[in-house]
Tab-separated table of C-alpha atoms in Angstrom:
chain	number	residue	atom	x	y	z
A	1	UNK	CA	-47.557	41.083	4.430
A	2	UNK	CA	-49.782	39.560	7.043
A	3	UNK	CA	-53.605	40.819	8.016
A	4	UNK	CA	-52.733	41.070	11.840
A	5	UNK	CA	-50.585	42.859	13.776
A	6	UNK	CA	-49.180	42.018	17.121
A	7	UNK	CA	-47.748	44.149	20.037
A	8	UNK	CA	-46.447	43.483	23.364
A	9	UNK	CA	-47.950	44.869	26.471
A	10	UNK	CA	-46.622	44.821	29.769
A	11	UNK	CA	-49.623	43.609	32.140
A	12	UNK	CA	-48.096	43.923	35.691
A	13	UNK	CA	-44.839	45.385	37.316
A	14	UNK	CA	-42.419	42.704	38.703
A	15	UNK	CA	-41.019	42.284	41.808
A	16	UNK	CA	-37.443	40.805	40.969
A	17	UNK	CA	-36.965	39.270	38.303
A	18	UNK	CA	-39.709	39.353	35.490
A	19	UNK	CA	-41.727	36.414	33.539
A	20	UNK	CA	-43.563	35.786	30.880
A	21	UNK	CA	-46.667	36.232	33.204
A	22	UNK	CA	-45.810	40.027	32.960
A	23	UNK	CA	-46.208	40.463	29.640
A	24	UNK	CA	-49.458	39.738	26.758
A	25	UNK	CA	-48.904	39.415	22.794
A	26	UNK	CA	-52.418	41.624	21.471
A	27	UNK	CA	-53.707	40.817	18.029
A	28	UNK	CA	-54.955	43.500	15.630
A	29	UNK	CA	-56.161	44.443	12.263
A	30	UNK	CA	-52.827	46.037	10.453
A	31	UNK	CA	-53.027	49.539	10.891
A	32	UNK	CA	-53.649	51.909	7.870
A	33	UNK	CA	-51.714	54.916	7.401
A	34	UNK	CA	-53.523	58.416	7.553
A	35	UNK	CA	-51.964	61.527	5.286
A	36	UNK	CA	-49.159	62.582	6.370
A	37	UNK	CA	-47.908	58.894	7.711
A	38	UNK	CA	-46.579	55.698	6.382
A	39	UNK	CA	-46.966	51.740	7.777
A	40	UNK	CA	-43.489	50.200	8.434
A	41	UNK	CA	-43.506	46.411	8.807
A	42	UNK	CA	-40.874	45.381	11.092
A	43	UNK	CA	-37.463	43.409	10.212
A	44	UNK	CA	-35.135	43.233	13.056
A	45	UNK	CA	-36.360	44.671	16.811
A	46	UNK	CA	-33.483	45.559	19.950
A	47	UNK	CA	-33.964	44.006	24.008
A	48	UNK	CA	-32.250	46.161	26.137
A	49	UNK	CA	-31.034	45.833	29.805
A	50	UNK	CA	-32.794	49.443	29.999
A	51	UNK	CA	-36.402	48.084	29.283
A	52	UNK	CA	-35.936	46.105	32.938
A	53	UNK	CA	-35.728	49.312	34.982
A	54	UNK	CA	-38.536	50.992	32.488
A	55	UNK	CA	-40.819	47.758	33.762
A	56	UNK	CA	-40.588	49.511	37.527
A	57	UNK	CA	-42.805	52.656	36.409
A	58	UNK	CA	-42.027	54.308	32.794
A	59	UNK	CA	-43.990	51.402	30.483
A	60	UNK	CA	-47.078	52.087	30.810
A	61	UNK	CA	-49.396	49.222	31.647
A	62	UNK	CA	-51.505	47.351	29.001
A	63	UNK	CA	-49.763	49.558	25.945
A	64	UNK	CA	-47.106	48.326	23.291
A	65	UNK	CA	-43.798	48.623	24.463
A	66	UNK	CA	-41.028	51.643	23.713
A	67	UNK	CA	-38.137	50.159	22.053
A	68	UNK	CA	-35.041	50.502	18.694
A	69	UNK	CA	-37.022	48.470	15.913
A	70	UNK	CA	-35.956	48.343	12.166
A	71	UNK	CA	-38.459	47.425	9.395
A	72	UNK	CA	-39.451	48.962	6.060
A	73	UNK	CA	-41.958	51.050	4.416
A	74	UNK	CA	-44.743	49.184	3.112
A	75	UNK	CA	-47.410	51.613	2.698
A	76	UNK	CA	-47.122	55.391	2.787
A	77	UNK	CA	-49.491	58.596	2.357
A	78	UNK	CA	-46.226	61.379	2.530
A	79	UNK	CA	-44.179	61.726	-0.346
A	80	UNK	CA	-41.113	62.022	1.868
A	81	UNK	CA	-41.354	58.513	2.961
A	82	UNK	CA	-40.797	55.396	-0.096
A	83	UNK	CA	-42.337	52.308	-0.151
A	84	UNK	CA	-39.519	49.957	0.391
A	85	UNK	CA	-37.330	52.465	2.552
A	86	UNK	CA	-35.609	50.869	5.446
A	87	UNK	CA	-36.282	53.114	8.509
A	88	UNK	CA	-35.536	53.239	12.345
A	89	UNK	CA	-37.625	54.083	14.803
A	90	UNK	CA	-38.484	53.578	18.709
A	91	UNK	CA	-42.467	52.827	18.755
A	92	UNK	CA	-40.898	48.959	19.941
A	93	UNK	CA	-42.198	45.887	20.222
A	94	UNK	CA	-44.446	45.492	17.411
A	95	UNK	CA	-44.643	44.484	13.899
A	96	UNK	CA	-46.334	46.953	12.615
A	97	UNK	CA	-45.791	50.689	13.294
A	98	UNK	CA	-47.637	53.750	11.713
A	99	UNK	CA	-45.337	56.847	11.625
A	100	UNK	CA	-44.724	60.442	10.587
A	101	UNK	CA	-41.565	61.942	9.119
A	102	UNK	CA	-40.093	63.126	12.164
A	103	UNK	CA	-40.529	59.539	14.310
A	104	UNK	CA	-37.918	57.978	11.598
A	105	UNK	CA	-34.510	57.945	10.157
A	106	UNK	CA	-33.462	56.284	7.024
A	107	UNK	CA	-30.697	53.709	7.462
A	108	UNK	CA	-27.831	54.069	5.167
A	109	UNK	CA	-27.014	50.750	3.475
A	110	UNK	CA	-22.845	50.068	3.106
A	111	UNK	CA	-21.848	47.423	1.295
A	112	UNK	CA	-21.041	44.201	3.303
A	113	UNK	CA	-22.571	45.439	6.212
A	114	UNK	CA	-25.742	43.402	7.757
A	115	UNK	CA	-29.040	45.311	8.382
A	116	UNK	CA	-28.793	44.333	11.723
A	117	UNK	CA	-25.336	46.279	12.615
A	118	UNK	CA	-27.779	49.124	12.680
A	119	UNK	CA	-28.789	47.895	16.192
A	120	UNK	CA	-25.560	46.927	17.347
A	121	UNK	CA	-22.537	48.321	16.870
A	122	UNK	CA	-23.905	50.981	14.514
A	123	UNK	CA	-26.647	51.860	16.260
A	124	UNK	CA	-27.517	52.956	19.926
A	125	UNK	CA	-25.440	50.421	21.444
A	126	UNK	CA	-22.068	51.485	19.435
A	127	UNK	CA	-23.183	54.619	19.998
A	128	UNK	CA	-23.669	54.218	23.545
A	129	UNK	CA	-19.503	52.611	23.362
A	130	UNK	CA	-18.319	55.212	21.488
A	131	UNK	CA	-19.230	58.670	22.559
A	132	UNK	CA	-18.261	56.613	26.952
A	133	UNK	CA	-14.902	56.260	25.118
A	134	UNK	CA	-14.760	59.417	23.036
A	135	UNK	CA	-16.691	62.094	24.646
A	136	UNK	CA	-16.897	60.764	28.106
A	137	UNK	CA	-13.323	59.074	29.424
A	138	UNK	CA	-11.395	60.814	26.552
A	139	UNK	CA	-9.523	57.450	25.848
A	140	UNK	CA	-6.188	57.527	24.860
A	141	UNK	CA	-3.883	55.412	23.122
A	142	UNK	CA	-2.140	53.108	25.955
A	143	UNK	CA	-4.423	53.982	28.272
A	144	UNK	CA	-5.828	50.869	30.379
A	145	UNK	CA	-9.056	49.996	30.556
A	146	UNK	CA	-11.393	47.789	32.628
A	147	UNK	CA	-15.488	46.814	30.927
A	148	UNK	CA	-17.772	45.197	33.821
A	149	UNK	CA	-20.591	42.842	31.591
A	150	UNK	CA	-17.952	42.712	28.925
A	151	UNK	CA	-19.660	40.168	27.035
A	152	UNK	CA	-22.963	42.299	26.509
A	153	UNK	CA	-24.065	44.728	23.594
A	154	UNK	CA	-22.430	47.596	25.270
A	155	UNK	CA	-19.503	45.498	26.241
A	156	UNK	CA	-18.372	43.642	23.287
A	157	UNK	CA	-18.484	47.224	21.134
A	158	UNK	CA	-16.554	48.905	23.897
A	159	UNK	CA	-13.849	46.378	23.350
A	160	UNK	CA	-13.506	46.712	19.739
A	161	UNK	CA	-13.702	50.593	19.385
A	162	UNK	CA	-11.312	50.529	22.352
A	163	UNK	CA	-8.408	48.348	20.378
A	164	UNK	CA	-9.167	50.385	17.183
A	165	UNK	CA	-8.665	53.484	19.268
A	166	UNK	CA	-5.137	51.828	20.783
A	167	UNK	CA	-5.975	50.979	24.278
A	168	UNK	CA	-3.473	49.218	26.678
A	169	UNK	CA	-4.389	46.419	28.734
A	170	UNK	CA	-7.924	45.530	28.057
A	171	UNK	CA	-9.545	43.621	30.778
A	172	UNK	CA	-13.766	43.017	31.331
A	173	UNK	CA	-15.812	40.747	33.360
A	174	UNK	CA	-18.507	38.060	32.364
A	175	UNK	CA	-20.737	35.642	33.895
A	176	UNK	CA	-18.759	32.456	32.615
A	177	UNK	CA	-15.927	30.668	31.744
A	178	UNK	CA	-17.034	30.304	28.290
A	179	UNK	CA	-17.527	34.108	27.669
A	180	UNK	CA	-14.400	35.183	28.881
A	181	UNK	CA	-12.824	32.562	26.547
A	182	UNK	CA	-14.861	34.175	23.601
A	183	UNK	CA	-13.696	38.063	24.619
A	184	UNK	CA	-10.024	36.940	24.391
A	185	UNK	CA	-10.071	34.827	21.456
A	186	UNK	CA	-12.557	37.426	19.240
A	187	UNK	CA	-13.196	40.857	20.530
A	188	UNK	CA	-9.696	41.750	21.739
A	189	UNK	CA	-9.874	41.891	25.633
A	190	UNK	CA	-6.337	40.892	27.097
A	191	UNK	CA	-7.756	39.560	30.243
A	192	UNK	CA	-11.622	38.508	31.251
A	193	UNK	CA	-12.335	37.331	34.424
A	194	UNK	CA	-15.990	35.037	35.157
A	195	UNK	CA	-17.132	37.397	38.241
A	196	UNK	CA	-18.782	34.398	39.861
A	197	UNK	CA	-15.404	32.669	40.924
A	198	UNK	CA	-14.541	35.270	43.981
A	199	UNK	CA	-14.625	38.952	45.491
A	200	UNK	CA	-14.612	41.371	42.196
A	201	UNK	CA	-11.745	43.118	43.900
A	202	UNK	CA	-9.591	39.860	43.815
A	203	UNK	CA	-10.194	39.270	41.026
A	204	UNK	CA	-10.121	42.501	38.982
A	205	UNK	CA	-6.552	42.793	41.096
A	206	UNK	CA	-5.069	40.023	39.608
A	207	UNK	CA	-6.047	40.879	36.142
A	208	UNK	CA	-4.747	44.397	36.189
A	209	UNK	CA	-2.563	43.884	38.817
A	210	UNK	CA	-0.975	48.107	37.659
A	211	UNK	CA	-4.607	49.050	38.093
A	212	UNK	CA	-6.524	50.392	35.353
A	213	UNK	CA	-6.438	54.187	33.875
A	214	UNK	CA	-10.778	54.366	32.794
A	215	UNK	CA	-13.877	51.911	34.135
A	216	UNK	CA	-16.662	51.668	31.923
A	217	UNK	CA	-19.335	50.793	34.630
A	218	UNK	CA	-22.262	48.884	33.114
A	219	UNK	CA	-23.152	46.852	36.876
A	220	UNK	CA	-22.735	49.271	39.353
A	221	UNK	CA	-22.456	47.644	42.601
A	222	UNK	CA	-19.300	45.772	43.607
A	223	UNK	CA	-17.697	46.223	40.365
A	224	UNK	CA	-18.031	50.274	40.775
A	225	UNK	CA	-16.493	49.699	44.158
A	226	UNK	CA	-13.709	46.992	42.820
A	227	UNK	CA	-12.802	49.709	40.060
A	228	UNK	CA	-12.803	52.624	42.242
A	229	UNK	CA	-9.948	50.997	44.369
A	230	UNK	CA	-8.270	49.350	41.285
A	231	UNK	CA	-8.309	53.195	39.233
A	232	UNK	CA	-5.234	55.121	39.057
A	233	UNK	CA	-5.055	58.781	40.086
A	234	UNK	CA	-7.038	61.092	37.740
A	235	UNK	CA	-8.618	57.810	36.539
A	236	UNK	CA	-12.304	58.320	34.661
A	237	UNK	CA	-15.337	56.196	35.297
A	238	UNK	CA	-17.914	56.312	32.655
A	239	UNK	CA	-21.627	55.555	34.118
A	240	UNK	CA	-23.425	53.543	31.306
A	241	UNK	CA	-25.610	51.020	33.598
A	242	UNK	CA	-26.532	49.206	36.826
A	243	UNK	CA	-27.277	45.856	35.764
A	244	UNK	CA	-26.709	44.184	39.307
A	245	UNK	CA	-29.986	46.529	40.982
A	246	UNK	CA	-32.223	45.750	37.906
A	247	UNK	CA	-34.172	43.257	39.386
A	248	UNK	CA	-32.512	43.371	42.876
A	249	UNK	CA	-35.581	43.394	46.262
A	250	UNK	CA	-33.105	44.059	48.594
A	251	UNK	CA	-31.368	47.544	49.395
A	252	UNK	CA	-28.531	48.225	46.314
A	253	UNK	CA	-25.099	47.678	47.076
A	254	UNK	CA	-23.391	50.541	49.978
A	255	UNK	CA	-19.975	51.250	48.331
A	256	UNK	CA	-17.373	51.723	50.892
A	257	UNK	CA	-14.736	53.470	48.941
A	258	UNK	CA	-16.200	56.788	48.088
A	259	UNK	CA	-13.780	58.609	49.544
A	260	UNK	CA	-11.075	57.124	46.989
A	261	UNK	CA	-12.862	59.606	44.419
A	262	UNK	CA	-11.247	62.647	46.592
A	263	UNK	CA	-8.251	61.134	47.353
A	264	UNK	CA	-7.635	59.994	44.002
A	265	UNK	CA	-8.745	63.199	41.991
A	266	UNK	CA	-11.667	60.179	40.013
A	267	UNK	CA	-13.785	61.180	37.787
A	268	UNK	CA	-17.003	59.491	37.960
A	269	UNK	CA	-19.935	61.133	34.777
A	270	UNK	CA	-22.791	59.245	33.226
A	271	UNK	CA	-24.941	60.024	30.223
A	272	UNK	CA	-27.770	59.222	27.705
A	273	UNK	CA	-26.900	58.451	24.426
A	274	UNK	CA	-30.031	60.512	23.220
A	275	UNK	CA	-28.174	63.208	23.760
A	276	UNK	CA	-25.183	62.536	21.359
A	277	UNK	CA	-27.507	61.492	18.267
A	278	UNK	CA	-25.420	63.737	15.852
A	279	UNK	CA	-22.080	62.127	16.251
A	280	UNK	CA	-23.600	58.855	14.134
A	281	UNK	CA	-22.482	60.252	11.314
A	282	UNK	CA	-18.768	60.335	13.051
A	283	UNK	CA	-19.365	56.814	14.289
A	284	UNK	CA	-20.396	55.312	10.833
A	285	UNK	CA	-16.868	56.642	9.444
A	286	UNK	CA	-15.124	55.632	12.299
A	287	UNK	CA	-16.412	51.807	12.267
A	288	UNK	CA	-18.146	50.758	9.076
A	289	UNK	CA	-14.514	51.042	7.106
A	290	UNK	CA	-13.639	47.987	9.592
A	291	UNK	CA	-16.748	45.903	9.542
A	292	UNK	CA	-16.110	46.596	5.694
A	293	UNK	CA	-12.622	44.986	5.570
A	294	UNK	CA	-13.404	42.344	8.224
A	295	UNK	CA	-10.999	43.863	11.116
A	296	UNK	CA	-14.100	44.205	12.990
A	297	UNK	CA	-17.261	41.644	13.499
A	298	UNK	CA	-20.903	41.363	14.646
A	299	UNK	CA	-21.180	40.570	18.389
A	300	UNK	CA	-25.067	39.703	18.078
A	301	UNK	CA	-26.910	36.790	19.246
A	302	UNK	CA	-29.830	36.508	16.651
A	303	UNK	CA	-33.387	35.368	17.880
A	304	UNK	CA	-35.701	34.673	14.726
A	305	UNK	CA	-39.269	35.348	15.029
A	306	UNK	CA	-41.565	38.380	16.453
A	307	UNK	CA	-43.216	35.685	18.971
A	308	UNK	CA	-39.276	34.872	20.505
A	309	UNK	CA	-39.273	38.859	21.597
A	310	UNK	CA	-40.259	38.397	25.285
A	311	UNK	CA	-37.707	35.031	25.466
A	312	UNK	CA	-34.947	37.091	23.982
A	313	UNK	CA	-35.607	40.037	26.713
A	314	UNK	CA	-35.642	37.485	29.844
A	315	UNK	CA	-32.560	35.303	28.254
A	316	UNK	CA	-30.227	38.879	27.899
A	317	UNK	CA	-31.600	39.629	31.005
A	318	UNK	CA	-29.989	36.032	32.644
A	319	UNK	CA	-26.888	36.686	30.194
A	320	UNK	CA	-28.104	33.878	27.798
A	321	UNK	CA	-26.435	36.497	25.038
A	322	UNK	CA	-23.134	37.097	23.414
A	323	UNK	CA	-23.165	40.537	22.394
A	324	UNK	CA	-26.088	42.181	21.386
A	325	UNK	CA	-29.352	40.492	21.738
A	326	UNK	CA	-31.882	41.267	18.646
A	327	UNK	CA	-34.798	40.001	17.283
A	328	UNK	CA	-35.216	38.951	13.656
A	329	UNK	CA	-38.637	38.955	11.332
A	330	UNK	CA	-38.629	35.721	8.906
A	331	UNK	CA	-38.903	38.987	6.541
A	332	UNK	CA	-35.671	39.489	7.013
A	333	UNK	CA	-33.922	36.457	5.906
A	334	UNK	CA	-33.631	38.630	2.351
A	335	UNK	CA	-31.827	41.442	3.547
């Protein structure tokens, strides 16, 4: 283990889109635990599309920043926590965290299975795809379904829990050519279209020319709109983002179709995946049996080192990822 720690602060709030000038890397002597506490060294840490709209008023200024981090007990003062446990917890984007009982959970290890599944599809993000699908739309099987930023964390796991769970036509949208290409060929989607080549409408018409039976909206904007028309009666949207305001300056995006919702009997519900915590149990039996017998694979674009964090945030933020974008310690090479 090293002698200094380092966090990331955020330093300013951004108008648009954000830099590197917004955020500072602090050293710091490694942080002992008190009684009652243990020091986790972190292995593998999550960017989200979330931590954008966070950057507008919830991070505080000058502070370490919130965030999904895995790393392992390497010093503790409270029997209930074992040097060498593997642990989750949300105090972000650092490499060294001091925490209590209660700020952790203990990661279940399956056989096969990568540590860092437990920030993709086994962790928030899978979660996040699985209770929109479950809980949310109520999939069922041969129901159509349409994913706006298919190709993203969210995206990519929707797709695969949404074949296991028998979907119809699966159709998403992506920024290029070359990620629609990889939805089809890997995750399962019958039909991606790159957004960029014409009106969303268009071109979510022509790929589910029957229209679609459930939207899961991670863009907001003209995709809501495009899936609103495209949405057969009693159809469900499930709320999960708004990428396309994120780092919008203008006014967001007036949809025009609102009244569809009446006419149409729509559903339209978001959610926070906080609130669903105790269905990972339910998720782990549901997935890890695939990812076990190969039926199902990673969607994660890997960035190695702590110092690559704020890199990895701005490149899933311009849709540099495929899948879920994590971080990855040089610790973590063993596990």
């Amino acid at each position: 283990m090293t002698e200094t720690a380092l966090t990331v602060h955020q330093t300013s709030r951004p108008h648009g889109f954000p830099t590197p000038a917004h955020f500072s890397f602090v050293e710091s002597p490694i942080p002992r635990p008190a009684p009652g506490t243990a020091l986790v060294e972190g292995l593998y840490w999550s960017v989200d599309p979330y931590h954008r709209e966070m950057m507008d008023g919830d991070f505080a200024l000058d502070a370490p920043l919130e965030g999904r981090t895995i790393g392992r007990v390497v010093e503790s003062r409270d029997p209930s926590l074992v040097e060498g446990d593997l642990v989750g917890h949300r105090q972000g984007w650092r490499t060294h965290a001091v925490v209590t009982p209660d700020e952790v959970h203990r990661l279940p290890r399956f056989d096969g299975v990568p540590l860092s599944a437990h920030l993709s599809i086994l962790g928030g993000t899978g979660l996040t795809a699985y209770v929109g699908l479950t809980r949310i739309a109520e999939l069922r099987a041969g129901q159509d379904l349409f994913v706006s930023a298919a190709a993203g964390g969210v995206g990519t796991a929707t797709g695969r829990l949404a074949r296991l769970m028998g979907a119809g036509r699966l159709v998403g949208s992506a920024g290029t050519a070359a990620k629609a290409a990889y939805l089809t060929e890997h995750v399962g989607y019958d039909e991606v279209f790159d957004y960029h080549a014409g009106p969303t409408a268009d071109l979510l018409a022509k790929a589910a020319p029957d229209g679609i039976d459930l939207y899961v909206d991670n863009v907001g904007g003209e995709h809501l709109e495009a899936a609103i028309s495209s949405l057969r009666d009693r159809g469900r949207i499930v709320r999960v983002g708004t990428i396309a305001q994120y780092n919008a300056t203008g006014a967001p995006y007036a949809l025009r179709n609102l009244p569809d919702i009446v006419e149409k009997s729509l559903r339209m519900e978001g959610f926070l995946v906080r609130d669903y915590y105790p269905l990972q149990e339910e998720l782990y039996e549901f997935v890890v049996p695939h990812l076990q017998s190969g039926r199902v694979t990673l969607d994660e674009t890997v960035v190695a080192g702590f110092d690559g964090i704020v890199d990895a945030f701005l490149g899933m933020l311009r849709g540099e990822n495929r899948g879920k974008m994590i971080v990855r310690a040089a610790a973590a090479d063993q596990d």
